[in-house]
Amino acid sequence: MLGRRAFLKLFGGSLFGLMALGGYAFGYEPVIRLDVTRYALTPPGWTPGLKLRIVALADFHACEPWMSAERIGSICAHANGLGGDIIVLLGDYTSGTDLITGKVGHRAWAEQLATLRAPLGVHAIVGNHDWWHDAAAQRSGRGPTFSHRALSGVGIEVYSNRSVRLEKDGHGFWLAGIEDQLALRRSIRWKRPFTQGLEDIGGTLAQITDDAPVILLAHEPDVFPAVPSRVSLTLSGHTHGGQVRIFGWSPYSPSRYGDRYVYGHIVEEDRHIIVSGGLGCSIMPVRFGVPPEIVVIDVG
């Protein structure tokens, strides 16, 4: 049995540990830390001789103090130094939590993203929060949202069920981006009985006119079971890697598949998806065991 002195030491030590853990999870990992996570793969159907470096940024969730315009700018500067042939933005630029000290307007975060540079350009899709925080888009049931307009306004290509053919060193490939799968929230006010997605995989891939490999941008990874083998690589965000990971396990994932597509490089039936852990926070401004990350993918 513990004596009073031993109990107080144990209690004090536990309390200090919890305070230190909370300070790290709330004040350090989500605000200061930034990792670069690298993958290298040659998926089926990839053109021999085509070497492509993709730099992927997901889920900024701009807000004060967790993801200020200045922090977004510093992340973009870091991304520019990673030697990407192409930079892709995987959605959710607007705040994902109400626990903020101030908003970062769409013009402010877009101006920071406009500093991104890559030989094959910067290409973007939008995410569920970009739709959910736009009352006009929710009311009308269609875009463009203010995030679509902000990105386009600074010269960033935005994909909404669209495919574009690009080329590097004489080798072609397709970049396809689908619209968000959770775009229109369930709403009694708007007479919408269930959440509706606006993605069109079939229509997007129907725009492809040759056998060059395809890279698909899809904010939520839940679409992956429906992605055909024609797509060489799918890139997603949304899950934040669970935002809390303990020994590789996340207690929560915003996916109907649970932990199946929560983070990392997943291969199913010889089809490849990489799910970014993202950069910002959603619901609660906390990250633990899954620090903000820039993803670098060397393909081929």
mmCIF file of C-alpha atoms in Angstrom:
data_model
loop_
_atom_site.group_PDB
_atom_site.id
_atom_site.type_symbol
_atom_site.label_atom_id
_atom_site.label_comp_id
_atom_site.label_asym_id
_atom_site.label_seq_id
_atom_site.Cartn_x
_atom_site.Cartn_y
_atom_site.Cartn_z
ATOM 1 C CA MET A 1 0.000 0.000 0.000
ATOM 2 C CA LEU A 2 1.300 3.422 -0.929
ATOM 3 C CA GLY A 3 2.108 5.820 1.871
ATOM 4 C CA ARG A 4 1.005 9.431 1.730
ATOM 5 C CA ARG A 5 4.416 10.688 0.596
ATOM 6 C CA ALA A 6 4.721 8.035 -2.117
ATOM 7 C CA PHE A 7 1.151 8.716 -3.298
ATOM 8 C CA LEU A 8 1.793 12.434 -3.550
ATOM 9 C CA LYS A 9 5.002 11.825 -5.512
ATOM 10 C CA LEU A 10 3.166 9.479 -7.882
ATOM 11 C CA PHE A 11 0.248 11.893 -8.245
ATOM 12 C CA GLY A 12 2.544 14.867 -8.790
ATOM 13 C CA GLY A 13 4.635 12.983 -11.332
ATOM 14 C CA SER A 14 1.520 11.804 -13.202
ATOM 15 C CA LEU A 15 0.049 15.301 -13.234
ATOM 16 C CA PHE A 16 3.314 16.769 -14.536
ATOM 17 C CA GLY A 17 3.468 14.064 -17.210
ATOM 18 C CA LEU A 18 -0.097 14.779 -18.336
ATOM 19 C CA MET A 19 0.598 18.511 -18.478
ATOM 20 C CA ALA A 20 3.764 17.930 -20.507
ATOM 21 C CA LEU A 21 1.907 15.550 -22.840
ATOM 22 C CA GLY A 22 -0.928 18.022 -23.283
ATOM 23 C CA GLY A 23 1.507 20.851 -23.974
ATOM 24 C CA TYR A 24 3.201 18.759 -26.658
ATOM 25 C CA ALA A 25 -0.075 17.618 -28.257
ATOM 26 C CA PHE A 26 -1.655 21.097 -28.240
ATOM 27 C CA GLY A 27 1.258 23.492 -28.399
ATOM 28 C CA TYR A 28 4.187 21.836 -30.154
ATOM 29 C CA GLU A 29 3.279 19.086 -32.595
ATOM 30 C CA PRO A 30 0.401 20.902 -34.357
ATOM 31 C CA VAL A 31 1.980 24.372 -34.354
ATOM 32 C CA ILE A 32 5.746 23.985 -34.642
ATOM 33 C CA ARG A 33 6.708 20.553 -35.883
ATOM 34 C CA LEU A 34 6.892 19.801 -39.623
ATOM 35 C CA ASP A 35 8.048 16.492 -41.108
ATOM 36 C CA VAL A 36 8.812 15.410 -44.659
ATOM 37 C CA THR A 37 7.522 11.900 -45.388
ATOM 38 C CA ARG A 38 8.955 10.189 -48.443
ATOM 39 C CA TYR A 39 7.677 7.345 -50.600
ATOM 40 C CA ALA A 40 9.190 5.673 -53.664
ATOM 41 C CA LEU A 41 7.217 3.323 -55.912
ATOM 42 C CA THR A 42 6.695 2.170 -59.465
ATOM 43 C CA PRO A 43 3.012 1.245 -59.749
ATOM 44 C CA PRO A 44 1.602 -1.053 -62.448
ATOM 45 C CA GLY A 45 1.137 0.648 -65.789
ATOM 46 C CA TRP A 46 3.742 3.293 -65.120
ATOM 47 C CA THR A 47 5.705 4.349 -68.205
ATOM 48 C CA PRO A 48 9.318 3.070 -68.182
ATOM 49 C CA GLY A 49 11.727 5.988 -68.088
ATOM 50 C CA LEU A 50 9.210 8.419 -66.579
ATOM 51 C CA LYS A 51 10.564 9.644 -63.252
ATOM 52 C CA LEU A 52 8.289 12.042 -61.432
ATOM 53 C CA ARG A 53 8.643 13.689 -58.036
ATOM 54 C CA ILE A 54 5.325 14.771 -56.530
ATOM 55 C CA VAL A 55 5.140 17.081 -53.528
ATOM 56 C CA ALA A 56 1.742 16.820 -51.828
ATOM 57 C CA LEU A 57 0.239 19.198 -49.260
ATOM 58 C CA ALA A 58 -3.077 18.437 -47.565
ATOM 59 C CA ASP A 59 -5.460 19.849 -44.972
ATOM 60 C CA PHE A 60 -3.980 23.216 -44.062
ATOM 61 C CA HIS A 61 -7.116 24.261 -42.127
ATOM 62 C CA ALA A 62 -6.011 27.893 -41.933
ATOM 63 C CA CYS A 63 -6.798 29.620 -38.631
ATOM 64 C CA GLU A 64 -5.147 31.432 -35.744
ATOM 65 C CA PRO A 65 -3.118 30.361 -33.845
ATOM 66 C CA TRP A 66 -2.771 26.825 -35.187
ATOM 67 C CA MET A 67 -2.190 27.535 -38.889
ATOM 68 C CA SER A 68 -1.492 31.209 -39.467
ATOM 69 C CA ALA A 69 -0.815 32.747 -42.853
ATOM 70 C CA GLU A 70 2.839 33.052 -41.835
ATOM 71 C CA ARG A 71 3.039 29.344 -41.022
ATOM 72 C CA ILE A 72 1.415 28.469 -44.340
ATOM 73 C CA GLY A 73 4.031 30.628 -46.045
ATOM 74 C CA SER A 74 6.877 28.859 -44.251
ATOM 75 C CA ILE A 75 5.450 25.451 -45.196
ATOM 76 C CA CYS A 76 5.245 26.553 -48.834
ATOM 77 C CA ALA A 77 8.857 27.752 -48.743
ATOM 78 C CA HIS A 78 9.910 24.352 -47.375
ATOM 79 C CA ALA A 79 7.903 22.574 -50.073
ATOM 80 C CA ASN A 80 9.556 24.656 -52.783
ATOM 81 C CA GLY A 81 12.952 23.371 -51.667
ATOM 82 C CA LEU A 82 12.074 19.688 -52.031
ATOM 83 C CA GLY A 83 12.726 19.441 -55.763
ATOM 84 C CA GLY A 84 9.206 18.508 -56.841
ATOM 85 C CA ASP A 85 8.386 18.270 -60.523
ATOM 86 C CA ILE A 86 4.780 18.971 -59.596
ATOM 87 C CA ILE A 87 2.999 20.161 -56.447
ATOM 88 C CA VAL A 88 -0.505 18.954 -55.600
ATOM 89 C CA LEU A 89 -2.863 20.391 -53.000
ATOM 90 C CA LEU A 90 -5.362 17.902 -51.605
ATOM 91 C CA GLY A 91 -8.065 20.122 -50.126
ATOM 92 C CA ASP A 92 -9.389 21.592 -46.852
ATOM 93 C CA TYR A 93 -7.831 25.033 -46.792
ATOM 94 C CA THR A 94 -10.382 26.513 -44.364
ATOM 95 C CA SER A 95 -10.495 26.057 -40.604
ATOM 96 C CA GLY A 96 -11.677 22.703 -39.269
ATOM 97 C CA THR A 97 -12.125 23.680 -35.621
ATOM 98 C CA ASP A 98 -14.074 26.326 -33.694
ATOM 99 C CA LEU A 99 -11.317 26.528 -31.045
ATOM 100 C CA ILE A 100 -9.477 29.416 -32.669
ATOM 101 C CA THR A 101 -8.354 32.903 -31.740
ATOM 102 C CA GLY A 102 -8.939 34.336 -35.202
ATOM 103 C CA LYS A 103 -9.799 33.507 -38.786
ATOM 104 C CA VAL A 104 -7.394 33.457 -41.722
ATOM 105 C CA GLY A 105 -9.320 34.726 -44.722
ATOM 106 C CA HIS A 106 -9.343 32.833 -47.982
ATOM 107 C CA ARG A 107 -7.459 35.636 -49.709
ATOM 108 C CA ALA A 108 -4.679 35.456 -47.105
ATOM 109 C CA TRP A 109 -4.104 31.702 -47.317
ATOM 110 C CA ALA A 110 -4.399 31.729 -51.110
ATOM 111 C CA GLU A 111 -1.712 34.413 -51.363
ATOM 112 C CA GLN A 112 0.642 32.161 -49.412
ATOM 113 C CA LEU A 113 -0.161 29.134 -51.593
ATOM 114 C CA ALA A 114 0.564 31.299 -54.633
ATOM 115 C CA THR A 115 4.239 31.238 -53.617
ATOM 116 C CA LEU A 116 4.479 27.533 -54.450
ATOM 117 C CA ARG A 117 6.617 26.760 -57.484
ATOM 118 C CA ALA A 118 7.218 23.605 -59.542
ATOM 119 C CA PRO A 119 8.204 23.008 -63.194
ATOM 120 C CA LEU A 120 4.902 21.256 -63.978
ATOM 121 C CA GLY A 121 2.839 23.641 -61.910
ATOM 122 C CA VAL A 122 0.654 23.614 -58.816
ATOM 123 C CA HIS A 123 -2.626 21.709 -59.023
ATOM 124 C CA ALA A 124 -5.440 21.534 -56.466
ATOM 125 C CA ILE A 125 -8.688 19.944 -55.430
ATOM 126 C CA VAL A 126 -10.929 21.145 -52.609
ATOM 127 C CA GLY A 127 -12.192 19.276 -49.548
ATOM 128 C CA ASN A 128 -15.301 18.880 -47.457
ATOM 129 C CA HIS A 129 -14.570 21.844 -45.167
ATOM 130 C CA ASP A 130 -14.159 24.100 -48.184
ATOM 131 C CA TRP A 131 -17.719 23.176 -49.110
ATOM 132 C CA TRP A 132 -19.182 23.061 -45.603
ATOM 133 C CA HIS A 133 -18.059 26.571 -44.680
ATOM 134 C CA ASP A 134 -19.551 28.119 -47.805
ATOM 135 C CA ALA A 135 -23.217 28.823 -47.028
ATOM 136 C CA ALA A 136 -23.987 29.920 -50.594
ATOM 137 C CA ALA A 137 -22.636 26.666 -52.030
ATOM 138 C CA GLN A 138 -24.556 24.634 -49.454
ATOM 139 C CA ARG A 139 -27.756 26.509 -50.244
ATOM 140 C CA SER A 140 -27.439 26.194 -54.039
ATOM 141 C CA GLY A 141 -25.983 22.689 -54.011
ATOM 142 C CA ARG A 142 -23.228 23.623 -56.419
ATOM 143 C CA GLY A 143 -19.934 25.447 -56.685
ATOM 144 C CA PRO A 144 -17.635 27.103 -57.159
ATOM 145 C CA THR A 145 -16.960 27.592 -53.473
ATOM 146 C CA PHE A 146 -14.896 30.484 -52.189
ATOM 147 C CA SER A 147 -11.938 28.056 -52.024
ATOM 148 C CA HIS A 148 -12.317 27.233 -55.722
ATOM 149 C CA ARG A 149 -12.342 30.949 -56.502
ATOM 150 C CA ALA A 150 -9.467 31.799 -54.152
ATOM 151 C CA LEU A 151 -7.204 29.157 -55.681
ATOM 152 C CA SER A 152 -8.095 30.054 -59.263
ATOM 153 C CA GLY A 153 -7.672 33.722 -58.417
ATOM 154 C CA VAL A 154 -3.971 33.232 -57.648
ATOM 155 C CA GLY A 155 -3.341 31.105 -60.720
ATOM 156 C CA ILE A 156 -3.570 27.609 -59.197
ATOM 157 C CA GLU A 157 -5.276 24.990 -61.362
ATOM 158 C CA VAL A 158 -8.357 23.590 -59.602
ATOM 159 C CA TYR A 159 -9.780 20.219 -60.582
ATOM 160 C CA SER A 160 -13.483 19.444 -60.237
ATOM 161 C CA ASN A 161 -14.063 16.131 -62.026
ATOM 162 C CA ARG A 162 -11.436 17.026 -64.590
ATOM 163 C CA SER A 163 -8.436 15.321 -66.199
ATOM 164 C CA VAL A 164 -5.459 17.067 -67.786
ATOM 165 C CA ARG A 165 -2.562 15.556 -69.715
ATOM 166 C CA LEU A 166 0.912 16.677 -68.644
ATOM 167 C CA GLU A 167 4.347 15.741 -69.921
ATOM 168 C CA LYS A 168 7.837 15.333 -68.516
ATOM 169 C CA ASP A 169 10.945 14.477 -70.541
ATOM 170 C CA GLY A 170 8.800 13.452 -73.502
ATOM 171 C CA HIS A 171 6.628 11.093 -71.427
ATOM 172 C CA GLY A 172 2.973 11.888 -70.884
ATOM 173 C CA PHE A 173 0.816 11.272 -67.823
ATOM 174 C CA TRP A 174 -2.649 12.321 -66.718
ATOM 175 C CA LEU A 175 -3.578 14.253 -63.622
ATOM 176 C CA ALA A 176 -7.202 13.741 -62.641
ATOM 177 C CA GLY A 177 -9.054 15.379 -59.769
ATOM 178 C CA ILE A 178 -12.526 14.558 -58.509
ATOM 179 C CA GLU A 179 -14.882 16.834 -56.616
ATOM 180 C CA ASP A 180 -15.467 16.270 -52.926
ATOM 181 C CA GLN A 181 -17.302 13.147 -51.775
ATOM 182 C CA LEU A 182 -18.928 14.879 -48.773
ATOM 183 C CA ALA A 183 -19.556 18.251 -50.401
ATOM 184 C CA LEU A 184 -23.207 18.884 -49.502
ATOM 185 C CA ARG A 185 -24.083 18.359 -45.858
ATOM 186 C CA ARG A 186 -27.292 16.791 -44.668
ATOM 187 C CA SER A 187 -29.618 19.669 -43.882
ATOM 188 C CA ILE A 188 -33.280 20.074 -42.963
ATOM 189 C CA ARG A 189 -32.962 23.732 -43.901
ATOM 190 C CA TRP A 190 -31.854 22.936 -47.430
ATOM 191 C CA LYS A 191 -34.175 19.891 -47.684
ATOM 192 C CA ARG A 192 -31.228 17.559 -48.013
ATOM 193 C CA PRO A 193 -31.889 14.295 -46.128
ATOM 194 C CA PHE A 194 -28.357 12.957 -46.408
ATOM 195 C CA THR A 195 -24.824 14.106 -47.213
ATOM 196 C CA GLN A 196 -24.206 14.186 -50.944
ATOM 197 C CA GLY A 197 -20.947 13.862 -52.809
ATOM 198 C CA LEU A 198 -20.247 15.571 -56.111
ATOM 199 C CA GLU A 199 -17.493 13.253 -57.326
ATOM 200 C CA ASP A 200 -17.728 11.688 -60.787
ATOM 201 C CA ILE A 201 -14.970 9.124 -61.254
ATOM 202 C CA GLY A 202 -16.395 7.727 -64.478
ATOM 203 C CA GLY A 203 -16.848 11.117 -66.099
ATOM 204 C CA THR A 204 -13.411 12.270 -64.963
ATOM 205 C CA LEU A 205 -11.593 9.229 -66.320
ATOM 206 C CA ALA A 206 -13.636 9.322 -69.537
ATOM 207 C CA GLN A 207 -11.701 12.470 -70.442
ATOM 208 C CA ILE A 208 -8.495 10.406 -70.758
ATOM 209 C CA THR A 209 -7.692 9.744 -74.396
ATOM 210 C CA ASP A 210 -4.569 7.570 -74.384
ATOM 211 C CA ASP A 211 -2.818 4.902 -72.329
ATOM 212 C CA ALA A 212 -0.488 7.224 -70.379
ATOM 213 C CA PRO A 213 -0.528 6.596 -66.601
ATOM 214 C CA VAL A 214 -3.061 8.369 -64.392
ATOM 215 C CA ILE A 215 -2.603 10.064 -61.006
ATOM 216 C CA LEU A 216 -5.908 10.692 -59.221
ATOM 217 C CA LEU A 217 -6.447 13.411 -56.601
ATOM 218 C CA ALA A 218 -9.334 12.617 -54.230
ATOM 219 C CA HIS A 219 -9.700 14.457 -50.932
ATOM 220 C CA GLU A 220 -11.307 11.561 -49.050
ATOM 221 C CA PRO A 221 -9.651 8.149 -49.428
ATOM 222 C CA ASP A 222 -12.989 6.338 -49.079
ATOM 223 C CA VAL A 223 -13.345 6.441 -52.862
ATOM 224 C CA PHE A 224 -10.425 4.054 -53.280
ATOM 225 C CA PRO A 225 -12.406 0.776 -53.524
ATOM 226 C CA ALA A 226 -14.179 2.250 -56.557
ATOM 227 C CA VAL A 227 -10.986 3.442 -58.279
ATOM 228 C CA PRO A 228 -10.216 1.222 -61.295
ATOM 229 C CA SER A 229 -6.815 -0.302 -61.994
ATOM 230 C CA ARG A 230 -6.457 2.164 -64.881
ATOM 231 C CA VAL A 231 -5.355 4.670 -62.215
ATOM 232 C CA SER A 232 -1.697 4.204 -61.319
ATOM 233 C CA LEU A 233 -1.749 6.159 -58.050
ATOM 234 C CA THR A 234 -4.412 7.818 -55.903
ATOM 235 C CA LEU A 235 -3.464 10.661 -53.547
ATOM 236 C CA SER A 236 -5.722 11.661 -50.640
ATOM 237 C CA GLY A 237 -5.829 13.607 -47.395
ATOM 238 C CA HIS A 238 -8.816 14.240 -45.092
ATOM 239 C CA THR A 239 -8.039 11.737 -42.325
ATOM 240 C CA HIS A 240 -5.095 13.663 -40.786
ATOM 241 C CA GLY A 241 -3.636 10.210 -40.122
ATOM 242 C CA GLY A 242 -6.240 9.939 -37.372
ATOM 243 C CA GLN A 243 -4.675 13.101 -35.861
ATOM 244 C CA VAL A 244 -3.699 10.953 -32.867
ATOM 245 C CA ARG A 245 -1.667 7.783 -33.450
ATOM 246 C CA ILE A 246 -0.419 5.510 -30.706
ATOM 247 C CA PHE A 247 2.025 2.788 -31.807
ATOM 248 C CA GLY A 248 0.674 3.077 -35.360
ATOM 249 C CA TRP A 249 -2.986 2.853 -34.298
ATOM 250 C CA SER A 250 -5.536 5.667 -34.446
ATOM 251 C CA PRO A 251 -8.475 5.593 -32.035
ATOM 252 C CA TYR A 252 -10.575 7.631 -34.480
ATOM 253 C CA SER A 253 -10.706 8.076 -38.223
ATOM 254 C CA PRO A 254 -13.231 10.150 -40.226
ATOM 255 C CA SER A 255 -13.718 7.268 -42.647
ATOM 256 C CA ARG A 256 -16.406 4.657 -42.962
ATOM 257 C CA TYR A 257 -13.580 2.142 -43.369
ATOM 258 C CA GLY A 258 -12.075 2.910 -39.977
ATOM 259 C CA ASP A 259 -8.302 2.456 -39.935
ATOM 260 C CA ARG A 260 -8.132 0.874 -43.397
ATOM 261 C CA TYR A 261 -7.214 4.068 -45.268
ATOM 262 C CA VAL A 262 -6.269 6.305 -42.383
ATOM 263 C CA TYR A 263 -2.624 6.896 -43.285
ATOM 264 C CA GLY A 264 0.306 6.014 -45.491
ATOM 265 C CA HIS A 265 0.911 3.876 -48.563
ATOM 266 C CA ILE A 266 -1.767 1.230 -49.006
ATOM 267 C CA VAL A 267 -1.791 -1.396 -51.753
ATOM 268 C CA GLU A 268 -4.945 -3.368 -52.562
ATOM 269 C CA GLU A 269 -5.292 -5.677 -55.554
ATOM 270 C CA ASP A 270 -2.155 -4.097 -57.048
ATOM 271 C CA ARG A 271 -3.726 -0.612 -56.803
ATOM 272 C CA HIS A 272 -1.873 2.098 -54.882
ATOM 273 C CA ILE A 273 -3.064 4.932 -52.661
ATOM 274 C CA ILE A 274 -1.048 7.303 -50.476
ATOM 275 C CA VAL A 275 -2.960 9.081 -47.707
ATOM 276 C CA SER A 276 -1.273 12.149 -46.267
ATOM 277 C CA GLY A 277 -1.350 12.891 -42.557
ATOM 278 C CA GLY A 278 -1.968 16.504 -43.520
ATOM 279 C CA LEU A 279 -0.834 19.730 -41.927
ATOM 280 C CA GLY A 280 -3.613 21.218 -39.808
ATOM 281 C CA CYS A 281 -6.201 20.122 -37.274
ATOM 282 C CA SER A 282 -9.898 19.338 -37.410
ATOM 283 C CA ILE A 283 -12.478 19.302 -34.600
ATOM 284 C CA MET A 284 -9.832 19.565 -31.857
ATOM 285 C CA PRO A 285 -6.533 21.464 -32.245
ATOM 286 C CA VAL A 286 -4.423 18.513 -31.197
ATOM 287 C CA ARG A 287 -1.972 16.190 -32.932
ATOM 288 C CA PHE A 288 -0.049 13.387 -31.282
ATOM 289 C CA GLY A 289 2.086 10.774 -33.008
ATOM 290 C CA VAL A 290 1.168 12.071 -36.452
ATOM 291 C CA PRO A 291 2.977 15.405 -36.913
ATOM 292 C CA PRO A 292 2.144 17.802 -39.748
ATOM 293 C CA GLU A 293 3.794 16.534 -42.892
ATOM 294 C CA ILE A 294 4.729 17.367 -46.420
ATOM 295 C CA VAL A 295 4.596 14.238 -48.577
ATOM 296 C CA VAL A 296 7.202 13.607 -51.276
ATOM 297 C CA ILE A 297 6.543 10.761 -53.720
ATOM 298 C CA ASP A 298 9.134 9.583 -56.222
ATOM 299 C CA VAL A 299 7.347 7.598 -58.924
ATOM 300 C CA GLY A 300 9.212 5.492 -61.463
#
